[in-house]
Coordinates of C-alpha atoms in Angstrom, one line a residue:
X1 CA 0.0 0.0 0.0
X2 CA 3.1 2.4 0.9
X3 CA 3.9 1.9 -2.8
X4 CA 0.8 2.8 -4.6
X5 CA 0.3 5.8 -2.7
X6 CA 3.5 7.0 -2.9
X7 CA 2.7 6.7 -6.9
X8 CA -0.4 8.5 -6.2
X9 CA 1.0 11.0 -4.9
X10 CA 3.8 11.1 -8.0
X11 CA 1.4 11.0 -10.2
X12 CA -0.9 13.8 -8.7
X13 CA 1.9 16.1 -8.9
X14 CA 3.0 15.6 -12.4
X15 CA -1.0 15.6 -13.0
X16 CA -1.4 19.1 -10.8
X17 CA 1.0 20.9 -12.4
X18 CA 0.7 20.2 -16.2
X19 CA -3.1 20.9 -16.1
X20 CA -1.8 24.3 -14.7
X21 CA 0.6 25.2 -17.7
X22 CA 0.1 22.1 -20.7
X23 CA -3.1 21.7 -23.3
X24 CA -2.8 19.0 -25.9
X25 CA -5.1 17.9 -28.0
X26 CA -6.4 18.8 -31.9
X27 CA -8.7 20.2 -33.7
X28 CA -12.2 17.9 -34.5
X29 CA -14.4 20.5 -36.6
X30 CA -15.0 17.9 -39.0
X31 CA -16.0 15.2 -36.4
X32 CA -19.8 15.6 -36.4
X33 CA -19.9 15.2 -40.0
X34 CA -18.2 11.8 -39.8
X35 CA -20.7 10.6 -37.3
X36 CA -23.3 11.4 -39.3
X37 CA -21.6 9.8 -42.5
X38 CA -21.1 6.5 -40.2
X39 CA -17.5 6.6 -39.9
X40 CA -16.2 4.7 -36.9
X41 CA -13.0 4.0 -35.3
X42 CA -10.8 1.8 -34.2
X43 CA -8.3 1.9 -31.5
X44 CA -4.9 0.5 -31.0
X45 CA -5.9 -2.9 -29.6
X46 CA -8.5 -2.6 -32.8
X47 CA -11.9 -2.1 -30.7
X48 CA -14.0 0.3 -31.8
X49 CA -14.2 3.8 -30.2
X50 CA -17.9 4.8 -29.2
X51 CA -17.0 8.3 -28.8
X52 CA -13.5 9.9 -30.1
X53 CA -13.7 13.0 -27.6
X54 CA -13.7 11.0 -24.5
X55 CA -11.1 7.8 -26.2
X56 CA -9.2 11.2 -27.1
X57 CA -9.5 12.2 -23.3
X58 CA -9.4 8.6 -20.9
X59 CA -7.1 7.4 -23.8
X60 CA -4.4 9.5 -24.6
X61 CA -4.7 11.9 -22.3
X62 CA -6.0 15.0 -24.5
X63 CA -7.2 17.6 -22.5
X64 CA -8.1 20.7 -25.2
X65 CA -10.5 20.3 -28.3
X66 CA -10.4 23.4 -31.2
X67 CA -12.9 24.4 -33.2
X68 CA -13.7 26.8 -35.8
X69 CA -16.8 28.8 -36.8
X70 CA -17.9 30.8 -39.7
X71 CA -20.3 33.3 -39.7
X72 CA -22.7 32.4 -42.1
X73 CA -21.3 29.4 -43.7
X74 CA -21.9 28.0 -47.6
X75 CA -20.2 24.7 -47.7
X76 CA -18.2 26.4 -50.0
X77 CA -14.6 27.1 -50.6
X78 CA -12.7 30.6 -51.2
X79 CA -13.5 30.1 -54.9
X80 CA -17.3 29.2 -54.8
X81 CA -16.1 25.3 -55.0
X82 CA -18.6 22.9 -52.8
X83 CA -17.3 22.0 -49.6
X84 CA -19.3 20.4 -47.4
X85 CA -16.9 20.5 -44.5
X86 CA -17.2 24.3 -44.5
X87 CA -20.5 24.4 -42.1
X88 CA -19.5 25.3 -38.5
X89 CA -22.1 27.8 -37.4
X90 CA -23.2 29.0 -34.2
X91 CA -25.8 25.5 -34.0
X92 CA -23.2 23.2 -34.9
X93 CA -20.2 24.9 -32.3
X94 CA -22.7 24.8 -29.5
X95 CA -23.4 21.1 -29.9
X96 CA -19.8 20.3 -30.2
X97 CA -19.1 22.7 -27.3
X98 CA -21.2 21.2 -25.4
X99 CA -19.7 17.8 -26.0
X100 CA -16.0 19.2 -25.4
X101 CA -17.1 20.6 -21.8
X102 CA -19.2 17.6 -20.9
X103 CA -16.0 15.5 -21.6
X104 CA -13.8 17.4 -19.0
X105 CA -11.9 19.2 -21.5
X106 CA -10.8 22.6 -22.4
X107 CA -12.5 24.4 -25.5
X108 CA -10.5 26.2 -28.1
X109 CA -13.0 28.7 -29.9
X110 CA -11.7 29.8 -33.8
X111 CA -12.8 32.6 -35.0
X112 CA -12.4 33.3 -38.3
X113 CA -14.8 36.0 -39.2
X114 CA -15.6 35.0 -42.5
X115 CA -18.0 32.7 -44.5
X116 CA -15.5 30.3 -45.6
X117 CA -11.5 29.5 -44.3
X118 CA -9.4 32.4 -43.6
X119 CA -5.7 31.9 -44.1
X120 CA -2.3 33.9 -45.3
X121 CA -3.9 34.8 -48.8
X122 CA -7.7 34.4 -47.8
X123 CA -8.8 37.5 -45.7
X124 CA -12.2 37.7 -47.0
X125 CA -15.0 39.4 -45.1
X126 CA -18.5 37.7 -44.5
X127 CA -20.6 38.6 -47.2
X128 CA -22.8 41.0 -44.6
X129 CA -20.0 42.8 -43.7
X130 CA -18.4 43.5 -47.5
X131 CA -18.4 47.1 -48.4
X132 CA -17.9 48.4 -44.8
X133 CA -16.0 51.3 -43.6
X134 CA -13.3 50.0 -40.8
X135 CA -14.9 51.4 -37.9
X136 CA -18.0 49.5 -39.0
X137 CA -16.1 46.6 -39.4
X138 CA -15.0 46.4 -36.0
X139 CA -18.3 47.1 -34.7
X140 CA -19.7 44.0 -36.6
X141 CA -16.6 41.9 -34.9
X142 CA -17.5 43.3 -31.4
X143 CA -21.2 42.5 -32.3
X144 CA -20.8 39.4 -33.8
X145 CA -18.1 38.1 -31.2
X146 CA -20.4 39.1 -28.1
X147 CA -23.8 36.9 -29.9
X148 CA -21.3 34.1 -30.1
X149 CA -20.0 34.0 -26.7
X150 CA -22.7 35.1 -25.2
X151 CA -25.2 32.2 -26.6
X152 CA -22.1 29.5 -25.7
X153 CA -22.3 30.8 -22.6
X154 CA -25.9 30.4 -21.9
X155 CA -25.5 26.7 -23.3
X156 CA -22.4 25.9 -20.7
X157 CA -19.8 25.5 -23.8
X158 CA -18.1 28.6 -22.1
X159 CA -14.5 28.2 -24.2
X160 CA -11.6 27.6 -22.3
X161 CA -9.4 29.4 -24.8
X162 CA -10.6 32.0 -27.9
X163 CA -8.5 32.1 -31.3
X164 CA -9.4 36.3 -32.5
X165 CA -8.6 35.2 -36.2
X166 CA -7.3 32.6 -38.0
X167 CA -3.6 32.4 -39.6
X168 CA -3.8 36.7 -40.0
X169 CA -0.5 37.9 -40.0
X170 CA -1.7 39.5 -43.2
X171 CA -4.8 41.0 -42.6
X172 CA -8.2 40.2 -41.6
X173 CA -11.8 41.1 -42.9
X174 CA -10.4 42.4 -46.1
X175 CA -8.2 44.6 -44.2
X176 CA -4.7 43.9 -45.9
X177 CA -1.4 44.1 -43.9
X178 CA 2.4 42.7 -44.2
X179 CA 4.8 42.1 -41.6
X180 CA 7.1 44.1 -42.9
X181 CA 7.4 47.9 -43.5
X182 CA 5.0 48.5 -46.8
X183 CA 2.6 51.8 -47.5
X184 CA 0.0 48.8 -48.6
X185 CA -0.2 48.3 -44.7
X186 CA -3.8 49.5 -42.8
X187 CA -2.4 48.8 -39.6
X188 CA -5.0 51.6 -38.0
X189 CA -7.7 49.5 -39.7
X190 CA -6.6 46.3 -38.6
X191 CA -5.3 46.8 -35.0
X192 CA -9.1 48.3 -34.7
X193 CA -10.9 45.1 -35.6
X194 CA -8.4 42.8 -33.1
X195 CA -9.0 45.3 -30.5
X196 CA -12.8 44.7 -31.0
X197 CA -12.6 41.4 -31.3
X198 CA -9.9 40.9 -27.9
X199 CA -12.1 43.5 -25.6
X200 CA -15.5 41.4 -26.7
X201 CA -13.7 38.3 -25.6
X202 CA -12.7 39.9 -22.0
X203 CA -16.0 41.2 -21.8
X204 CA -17.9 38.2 -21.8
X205 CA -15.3 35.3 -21.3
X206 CA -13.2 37.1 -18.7
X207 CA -11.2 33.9 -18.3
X208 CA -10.2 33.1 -21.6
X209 CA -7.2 32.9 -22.9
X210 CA -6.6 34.9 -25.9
X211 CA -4.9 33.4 -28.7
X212 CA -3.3 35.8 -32.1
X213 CA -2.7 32.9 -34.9
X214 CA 0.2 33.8 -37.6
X215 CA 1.6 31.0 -39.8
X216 CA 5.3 32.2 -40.7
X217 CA 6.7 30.1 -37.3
X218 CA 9.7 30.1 -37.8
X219 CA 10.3 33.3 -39.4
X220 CA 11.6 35.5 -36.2
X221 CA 11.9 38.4 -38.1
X222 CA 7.8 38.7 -39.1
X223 CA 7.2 37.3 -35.5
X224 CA 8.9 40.0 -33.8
X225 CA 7.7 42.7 -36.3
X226 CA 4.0 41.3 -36.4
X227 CA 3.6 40.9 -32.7
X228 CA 4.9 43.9 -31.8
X229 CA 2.8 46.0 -34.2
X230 CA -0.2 44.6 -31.7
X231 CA 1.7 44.8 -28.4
X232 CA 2.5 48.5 -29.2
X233 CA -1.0 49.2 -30.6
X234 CA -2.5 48.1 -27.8
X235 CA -4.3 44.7 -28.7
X236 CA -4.8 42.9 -25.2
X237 CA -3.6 39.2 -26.1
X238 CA -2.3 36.5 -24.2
X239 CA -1.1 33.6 -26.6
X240 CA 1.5 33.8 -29.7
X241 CA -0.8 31.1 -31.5
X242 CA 1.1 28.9 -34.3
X243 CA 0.6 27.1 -37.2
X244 CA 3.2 24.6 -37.9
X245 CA 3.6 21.9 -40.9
X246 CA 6.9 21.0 -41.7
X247 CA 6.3 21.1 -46.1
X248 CA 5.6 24.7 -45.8
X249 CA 7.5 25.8 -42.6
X250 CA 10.8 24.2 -42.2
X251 CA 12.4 21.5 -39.8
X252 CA 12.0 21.0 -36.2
X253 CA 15.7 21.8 -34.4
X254 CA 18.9 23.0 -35.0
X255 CA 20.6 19.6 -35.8
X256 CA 18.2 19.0 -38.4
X257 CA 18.9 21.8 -40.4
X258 CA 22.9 21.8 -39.2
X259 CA 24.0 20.6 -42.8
X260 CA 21.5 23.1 -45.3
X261 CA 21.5 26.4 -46.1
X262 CA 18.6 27.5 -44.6
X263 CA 18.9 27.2 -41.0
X264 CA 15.7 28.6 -39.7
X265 CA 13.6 25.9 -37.3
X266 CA 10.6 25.8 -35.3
X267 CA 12.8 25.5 -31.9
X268 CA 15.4 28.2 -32.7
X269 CA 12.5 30.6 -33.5
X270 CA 10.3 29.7 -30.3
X271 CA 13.4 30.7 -28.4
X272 CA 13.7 33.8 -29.8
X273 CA 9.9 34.6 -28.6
X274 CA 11.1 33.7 -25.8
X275 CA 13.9 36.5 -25.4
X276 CA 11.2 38.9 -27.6
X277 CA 7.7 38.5 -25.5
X278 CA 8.8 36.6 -22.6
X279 CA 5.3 37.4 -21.0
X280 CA 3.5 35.8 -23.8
X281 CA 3.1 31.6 -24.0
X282 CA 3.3 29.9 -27.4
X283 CA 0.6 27.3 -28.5
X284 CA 1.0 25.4 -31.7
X285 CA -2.8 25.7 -32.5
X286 CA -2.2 23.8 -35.7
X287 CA 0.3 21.0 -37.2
X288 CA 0.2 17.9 -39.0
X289 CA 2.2 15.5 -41.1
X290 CA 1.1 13.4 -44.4
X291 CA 1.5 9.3 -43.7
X292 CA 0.5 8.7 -47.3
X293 CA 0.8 10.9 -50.6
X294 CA 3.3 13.7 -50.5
X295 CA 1.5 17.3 -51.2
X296 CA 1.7 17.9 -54.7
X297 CA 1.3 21.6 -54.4
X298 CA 3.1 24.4 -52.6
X299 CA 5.4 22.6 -51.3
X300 CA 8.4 24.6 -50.1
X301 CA 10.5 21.9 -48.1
X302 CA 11.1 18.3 -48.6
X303 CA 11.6 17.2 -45.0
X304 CA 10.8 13.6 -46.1
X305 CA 14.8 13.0 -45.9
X306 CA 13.8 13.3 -42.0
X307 CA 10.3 12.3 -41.7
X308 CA 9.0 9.5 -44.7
X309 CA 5.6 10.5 -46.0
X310 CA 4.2 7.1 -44.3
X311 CA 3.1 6.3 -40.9
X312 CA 6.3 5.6 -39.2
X313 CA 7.2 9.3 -40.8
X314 CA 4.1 10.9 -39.4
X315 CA 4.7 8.9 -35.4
X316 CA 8.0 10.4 -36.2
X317 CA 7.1 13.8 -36.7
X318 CA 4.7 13.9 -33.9
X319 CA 7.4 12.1 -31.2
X320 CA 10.0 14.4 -32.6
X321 CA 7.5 17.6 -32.1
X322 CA 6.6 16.7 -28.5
X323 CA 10.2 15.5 -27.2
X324 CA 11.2 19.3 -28.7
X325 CA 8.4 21.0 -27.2
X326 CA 8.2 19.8 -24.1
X327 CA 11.4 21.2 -22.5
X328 CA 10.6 24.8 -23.5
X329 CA 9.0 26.7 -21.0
X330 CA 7.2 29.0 -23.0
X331 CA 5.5 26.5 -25.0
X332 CA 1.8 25.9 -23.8
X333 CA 0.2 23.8 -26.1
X334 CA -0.1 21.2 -29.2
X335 CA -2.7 20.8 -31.1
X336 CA -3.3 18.7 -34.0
X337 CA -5.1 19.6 -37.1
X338 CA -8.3 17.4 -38.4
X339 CA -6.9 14.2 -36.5
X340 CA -10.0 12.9 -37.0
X341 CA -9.9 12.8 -41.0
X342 CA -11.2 9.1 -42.0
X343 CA -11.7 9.8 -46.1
X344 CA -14.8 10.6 -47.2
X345 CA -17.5 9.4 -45.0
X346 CA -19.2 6.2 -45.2
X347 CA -22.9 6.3 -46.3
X348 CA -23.5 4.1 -48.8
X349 CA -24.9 6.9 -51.0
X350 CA -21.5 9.4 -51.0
X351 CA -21.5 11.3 -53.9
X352 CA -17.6 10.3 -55.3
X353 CA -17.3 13.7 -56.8
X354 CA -17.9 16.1 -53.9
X355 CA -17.6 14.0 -50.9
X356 CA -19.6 14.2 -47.6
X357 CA -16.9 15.3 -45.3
X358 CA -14.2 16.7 -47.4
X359 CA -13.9 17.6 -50.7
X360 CA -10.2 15.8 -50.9
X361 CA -8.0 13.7 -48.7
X362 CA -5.4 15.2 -47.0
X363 CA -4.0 12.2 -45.3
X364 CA -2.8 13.9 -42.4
X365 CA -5.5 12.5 -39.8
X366 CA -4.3 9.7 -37.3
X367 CA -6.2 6.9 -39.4
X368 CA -7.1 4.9 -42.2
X369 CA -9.1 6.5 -45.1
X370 CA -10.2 2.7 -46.0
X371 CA -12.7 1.7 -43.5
X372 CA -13.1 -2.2 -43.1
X373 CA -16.4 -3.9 -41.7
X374 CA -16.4 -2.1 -38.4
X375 CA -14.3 0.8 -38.6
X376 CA -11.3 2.8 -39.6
X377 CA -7.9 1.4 -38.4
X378 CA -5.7 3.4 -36.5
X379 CA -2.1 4.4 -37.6
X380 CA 0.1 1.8 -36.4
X381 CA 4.0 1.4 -36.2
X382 CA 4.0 -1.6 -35.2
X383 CA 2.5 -4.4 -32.3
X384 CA 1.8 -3.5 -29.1
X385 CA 3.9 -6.4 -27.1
X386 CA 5.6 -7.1 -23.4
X387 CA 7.5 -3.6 -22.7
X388 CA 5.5 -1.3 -24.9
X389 CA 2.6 0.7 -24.8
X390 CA -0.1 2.2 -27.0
X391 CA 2.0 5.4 -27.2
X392 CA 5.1 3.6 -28.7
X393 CA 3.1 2.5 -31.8
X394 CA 0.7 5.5 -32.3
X395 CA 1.1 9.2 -32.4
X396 CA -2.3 10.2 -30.8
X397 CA -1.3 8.3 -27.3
X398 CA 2.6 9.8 -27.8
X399 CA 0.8 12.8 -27.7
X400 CA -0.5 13.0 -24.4
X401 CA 3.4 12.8 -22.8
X402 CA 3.5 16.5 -23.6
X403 CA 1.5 16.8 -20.4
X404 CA 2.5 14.0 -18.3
X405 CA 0.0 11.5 -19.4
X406 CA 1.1 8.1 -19.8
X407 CA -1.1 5.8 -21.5
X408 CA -1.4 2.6 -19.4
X409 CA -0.2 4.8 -16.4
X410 CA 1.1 1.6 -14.4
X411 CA 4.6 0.8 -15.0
X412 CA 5.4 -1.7 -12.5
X413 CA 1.8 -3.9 -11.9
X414 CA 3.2 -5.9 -8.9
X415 CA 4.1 -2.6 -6.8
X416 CA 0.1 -1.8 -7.2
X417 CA -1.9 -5.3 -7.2
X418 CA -5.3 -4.5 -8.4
X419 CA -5.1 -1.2 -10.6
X420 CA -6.0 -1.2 -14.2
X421 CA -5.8 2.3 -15.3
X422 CA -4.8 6.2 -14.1
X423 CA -6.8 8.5 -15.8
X424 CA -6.1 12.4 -15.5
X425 CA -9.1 15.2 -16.4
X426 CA -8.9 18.4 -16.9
X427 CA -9.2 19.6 -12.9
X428 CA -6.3 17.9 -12.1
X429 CA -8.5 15.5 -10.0
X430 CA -6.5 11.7 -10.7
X431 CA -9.4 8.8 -10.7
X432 CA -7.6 5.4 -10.0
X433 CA -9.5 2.0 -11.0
X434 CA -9.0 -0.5 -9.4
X435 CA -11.1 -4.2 -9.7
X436 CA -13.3 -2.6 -11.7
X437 CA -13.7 0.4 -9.2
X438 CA -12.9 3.7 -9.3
X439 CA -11.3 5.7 -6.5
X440 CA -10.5 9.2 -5.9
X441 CA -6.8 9.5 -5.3
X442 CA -7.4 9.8 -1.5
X443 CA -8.7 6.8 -1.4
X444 CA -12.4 7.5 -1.9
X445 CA -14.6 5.4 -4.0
X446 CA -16.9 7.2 -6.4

């Protein structure tokens, strides 16, 4: 008994202190479109998953869930193309909100203030809002950002975090700027509709942590110029907010890059935030890693010479991103784009040109677009066997070691007859079962 609570107590600190600092986890806005397509999922023991949130959660040790909303959402791309993935309004966030909370897990809210995906070289405004002068724009943002909150709010999917934009280091609403000097630049405009958007968010989600996404991360030069454009103009943010994919970013550390030319790396630049906003945490809102077909378009780095473009390359990728994470203190968070991606969706009735979920696979998600009789299989590496654990095989689970989180959780059975599993929520409250009963980790049984 001396030894189990003396892991108890181990484990409750470890437990105590990343809830207080870590979030890992990914982002599932697609995930109610599989379950209504009748995609299902396998684990790493292949048994089906009744619900990915909470697997995500008692499994691997997930503790934050992102999502993104649209204003008034098509199902359309930038260019008019159907997408049926593009359909996360207010209805649909407050459902999976709802879900997120109700799983014990921290709620990342995206705004992207638009009808369709925002990004580096899409900064359209929502159709309603086109034509505006930039003080009315901001008031639509303030407007707009209040409704939302306040109607999550009322429907306890309160988020836990709040993304104001999405990938704008270039502008936002239509409101074009560079990080760099250029007379193009409405930084006036622009710095107005953050500053709407951040003082909404403190208004009615006092708690929240506020997250400014950019996706140039490991350019320091536009970091430092971007971030302190908003710092100096007064934008009231508490997260440098990162998108990260290796094809269009770069490699991951120093030795990595040590024979090219271009020495720039995720690591080296998060370092130099570091020494530029040390008040400010990082949180790599989005990253991902192909295990099968290589992008054929816009690709600006071949890191496959370090990562393959196959499974073993993508639980690679995601072991080498946590190990070099973890140790920085300013890093906050990973979280994974569309890990949920299956293919298309499985109704029997799919239309093969469109798609139900997405238009395209971009065979980045943690499993198999092929769905056999009972479900998609997850990405393996290999067996799970004497000595090894789900984490060893399969990135999801490897994930979770960013916070602590260890999948099994018992290391040494004999030292604590009787326990079967160590499971860690988002209050920092450790449940131990034991026989088939669970326990509170002094000792109560619940």
């Amino acid at each position: 008994m001396k030894k189990l609570s003396l892991f108890i107590i181990a484990l409750v600190c470890v437990c105590a202190h990343a809830q207080e600092t870590r979030y890992v986890g990914g982002d599932i806005s697609a995930l109610p479109l599989y379950e209504q397509h009748n995609s299902a999922y396998k684990d790493a023991y292949g048994k089906n998953i009744s619900d990915l949130i909470t697997w995500f959660v008692n499994d691997c040790g997930w503790n934050t869930f992102r999502v993104r909303i649209f204003v008034n959402p098509t199902r359309a791309d930038q260019d008019g193309s159907a997408n049926p993935s593009v359909c996360q309004d207010l209805a649909y966030v407050t459902a999976l909100g709802q879900r997120i909370k109700a799983a014990g897990a921290y709620f990342m809210l995206d705004f992207h203030y638009s009808d369709t995906w925002v990004d580096a070289t899409h900064i359209q405004a929502p159709e309603a809002w086109k034509g505006k002068s930039d003080a009315a724009m901001a008031d639509s943002v303030a407007a707009y950002t209040r409704r939302v909150l306040t109607t999550l709010n009322e429907a306890n999917a309160t988020p836990d975090m709040v993304q104001v934009g999405n990938e704008i280091m270039y502008g936002l609403c239509g409101i074009k700027v560079k990080p760099y000097d250029d007379a193009s630049s409405n930084w006036t405009g622009y710095l107005g509709l953050l500053k709407a958007g951040c003082n909404a968010v403190r208004e009615l989600c006092p708690q929240a942590r506020i997250i400014i996404h950019t996706d140039r991360p490991t350019n320091s030069g536009y970091n430092a110029y971007y971030y302190n454009k908003l710092i100096n103009g007064g934008v009231n943010f508490d997260v440098i907010g990162l998108s990260y994919y290796p094809f269009w970013h770069g490699y991951l550390t120093n030795e990595q890059v040590a024979s090219k030319s271009d020495k720039n790396n995720l690591v080296k630049a998060i370092n130099q935030l570091a020494t530029d906003f040390p008040d400010k945490k990082v949180h790599i809102v989005e990253c991902a890693y192909n295990f099968q077909y290589w992008p054929s378009k816009g690709v600006n780095y071949n890191t496959q010479d370090v990562w393959a473009c196959s499974k073993e390359g993508q639980y690679n990728f995601v072991k080498d991103l946590v190990d070099a994470l973890k140790p920085l203190e300013n890093v906050e968070g990973i979280s994974y784009w569309f890990p949920e991606e299956a293919g298309n969706g499985d109704d029997t009735n799919w239309n093969t040109s469109n798609g139900t979920v997405i238009v395209s696979w971009q065979n980045r998600g943690f499993w198999n677009e092929d769905k056999s009789t009972t479900g998609h299989a997850i990405n393996r590496t290999g067996q799970i066997t004497e000595g090894k654990t789900a984490a060893d095989v399969c990135a999801p689970y490897y994930m979770g070691k960013f916070v602590g989180f260890e999948p099994q959780g018992i290391t040494n059975p004999s030292a604590n007859e009787g326990v079967q599993a160590v499971k860690m929520f988002r209050n920092g409250q450790l449940v131990i079962e034991r026989n088939g009963i669970l326990y509170s980790s002094d000792g109560k049984r619940l």
